[in-house]
Amino acid sequence: MTKKRTCPLAGRCGGCDYIGMRYEDELLEKYLEEEQFLSRFCSVSPILPSPEITGYRCKVQAVCGTEDGRLVTGIYRKGSHRLIPVRSCPLEDKRAGKILQTIRTLAGRYHIVSYDEDRKTGHLRHVLIRTSEYYDEALVVLVGSSFDLPSASDLAAALHQKHPYVRSVSIIVNTEKTSMVIPDDAEERVIYGKGYIMDRILGLDFRISARSFYQVNPRQAANLYTIAMNMAELNEHDTVIDAYSGTGTIALIAAASGAGRVIGVEANERAVSDAWENARINNLGNVSFERADASKWMKERAKEGMECSVLFLDPPRSGATEEFLAAAGRMNPERIIYISCNPETLGRDLRYIYRFMPYKAVGIQPVDLFPASRHIETVVLLERRGRSRVNGR
Ligand code: SAH
């Protein structure tokens, strides 16, 4: 039995839903939600708990403000624009907390003042920190009102000196009235290092830059991908599609796990170029990436008669579209592995699949990627009904 987790800010910052609970109780809540939306399709396996329930977050976006003349960093209270200063967050990688503390301490010396949105004065708006689980590396992005952040390169050098794992520091300008920390078109200037760090999952290296999509709990993400690959049982005859492929994690792991040919489909241009770069770094020649809306791409390829043997899909919270699912059915995969971050839209999509497509769920495995938050990830294996296996299986 684990102890109740505590945080001095519990109930104030609003970032965690389950911080005052025992982890077993949190898992039970999450399991009940899974059952509510999914048990009508197939029995739901017990949730795979996260290997770490604190300190797992490898991406931290701190909001900057000023209190009693000093720089503070923290989080906007849920649903508001009120900054709650955070000295240390139990969910975040400890290295990120140490870097933030150094920035707060050094701010006075380097004349770094937080940005005031109303008066349009000051500089620093957010600090984004990403850490590598496998390598001892961290990336720091100072999001501010201009590139003329006073003494920015001195600050960067001081950060690296105090924390040798700080391998990259850059500045991104954001003066827009937006809740987005980094707007899509914002320019980035690297002032220390290369602008990216590396992480390794299941023996493959991934490049992580300021904007790359990357799971925030990489150790548990490795378990999630392992479950998905075990369900897929890939062999060299397989043609695999990884829809909503992000920076290509699943496609690349599939390509390295014995699949014949893998195609990733992703709408975000930057994610697609990161995916190609990751394929190059890992010397994988049997994988390619298409920048496209997944539904349109699937529909067009299905119309041309393209088939695939295994389909992975890992859509955003809104789930897949009916157009996507209908096209997926026409491509005739033997197996569909649906990875979802929202049991409700997953349930909706399974209902569509059961009504209109010859597939049935044979395994539902929830994976807890986000301890203390309400979110839960689910992997579902769907098999085609009543057809003999093809592709030499
Ligand atoms: N499979 C990846 C990331 C999945 S996150 C991983 O495990 O790391 C979902 C991805 O879907 C995001 O990268 C997002 O940019 C992409 N996306 C959202 N809408 C899309 C659409 N209509 N077509 C294609 N990709 C889309």
PDB file of C-alpha atoms and ligand atoms in Angstrom, residues 213-215 225 242-250 265-268 271 292-295 314-316, ligand 1:
ATOM      1  CA  PHE A 213       6.028  16.236 -29.477  1.00  0.00           C
ATOM      2  CA  TYR A 214       7.382  13.707 -27.032  1.00  0.00           C
ATOM      3  CA  GLN A 215       5.613  11.713 -24.332  1.00  0.00           C
ATOM      4  CA  TYR A 225       5.225   1.064 -27.086  1.00  0.00           C
ATOM      5  CA  ASP A 242       1.370   4.599 -38.162  1.00  0.00           C
ATOM      6  CA  ALA A 243      -1.307   7.282 -38.307  1.00  0.00           C
ATOM      7  CA  TYR A 244      -0.943  10.461 -36.219  1.00  0.00           C
ATOM      8  CA  SER A 245       2.736   9.553 -35.979  1.00  0.00           C
ATOM      9  CA  GLY A 246       4.093  12.715 -34.265  1.00  0.00           C
ATOM     10  CA  THR A 247       7.883  12.583 -34.324  1.00  0.00           C
ATOM     11  CA  GLY A 248       7.697   8.999 -35.524  1.00  0.00           C
ATOM     12  CA  THR A 249       8.238   7.103 -32.289  1.00  0.00           C
ATOM     13  CA  ILE A 250       5.858   4.225 -33.033  1.00  0.00           C
ATOM     14  CA  VAL A 265       1.298   9.977 -41.399  1.00  0.00           C
ATOM     15  CA  GLU A 266       1.271  13.235 -39.490  1.00  0.00           C
ATOM     16  CA  ALA A 267      -0.194  16.713 -40.055  1.00  0.00           C
ATOM     17  CA  ASN A 268       2.423  18.805 -38.282  1.00  0.00           C
ATOM     18  CA  ALA A 271       6.993  16.766 -36.365  1.00  0.00           C
ATOM     19  CA  ALA A 292      -1.010  15.017 -44.413  1.00  0.00           C
ATOM     20  CA  ASP A 293      -4.330  15.063 -42.671  1.00  0.00           C
ATOM     21  CA  ALA A 294      -4.615  11.429 -41.609  1.00  0.00           C
ATOM     22  CA  SER A 295      -8.270  11.041 -42.695  1.00  0.00           C
ATOM     23  CA  ASP A 314      -2.533   7.332 -31.925  1.00  0.00           C
ATOM     24  CA  PRO A 315      -4.865  10.287 -32.467  1.00  0.00           C
ATOM     25  CA  PRO A 316      -5.257  13.401 -30.277  1.00  0.00           C
TER      26      PRO A 316
HETATM   27  N1  SAH B   1       2.344   8.660 -31.878  1.00  0.00           N
HETATM   28  C1  SAH B   1       3.109   9.785 -31.393  1.00  0.00           C
HETATM   29  C2  SAH B   1       2.316  11.059 -31.118  1.00  0.00           C
HETATM   30  C3  SAH B   1       0.856  11.079 -31.184  1.00  0.00           C
HETATM   31  S1  SAH B   1       0.129  12.586 -30.605  1.00  0.00           S
HETATM   32  C4  SAH B   1       3.907   9.401 -30.162  1.00  0.00           C
HETATM   33  O1  SAH B   1       3.667   8.378 -29.543  1.00  0.00           O
HETATM   34  O2  SAH B   1       4.825  10.140 -29.822  1.00  0.00           O
HETATM   35  C5  SAH B   1      -1.034  12.901 -31.853  1.00  0.00           C
HETATM   36  C6  SAH B   1      -0.423  13.484 -33.112  1.00  0.00           C
HETATM   37  O3  SAH B   1      -1.481  13.645 -34.066  1.00  0.00           O
HETATM   38  C7  SAH B   1       0.225  14.860 -32.967  1.00  0.00           C
HETATM   39  O4  SAH B   1       1.549  14.779 -33.414  1.00  0.00           O
HETATM   40  C8  SAH B   1      -0.622  15.772 -33.888  1.00  0.00           C
HETATM   41  O5  SAH B   1       0.161  16.745 -34.558  1.00  0.00           O
HETATM   42  C9  SAH B   1      -1.186  14.777 -34.864  1.00  0.00           C
HETATM   43  N2  SAH B   1      -2.443  15.167 -35.547  1.00  0.00           N
HETATM   44  C10 SAH B   1      -3.495  15.854 -35.035  1.00  0.00           C
HETATM   45  N3  SAH B   1      -4.483  15.941 -35.940  1.00  0.00           N
HETATM   46  C11 SAH B   1      -4.053  15.302 -37.057  1.00  0.00           C
HETATM   47  C12 SAH B   1      -4.635  15.035 -38.335  1.00  0.00           C
HETATM   48  N4  SAH B   1      -5.866  15.458 -38.625  1.00  0.00           N
HETATM   49  N5  SAH B   1      -3.916  14.331 -39.237  1.00  0.00           N
HETATM   50  C13 SAH B   1      -2.666  13.892 -38.936  1.00  0.00           C
HETATM   51  N6  SAH B   1      -2.074  14.096 -37.750  1.00  0.00           N
HETATM   52  C14 SAH B   1      -2.740  14.807 -36.817  1.00  0.00           C
END
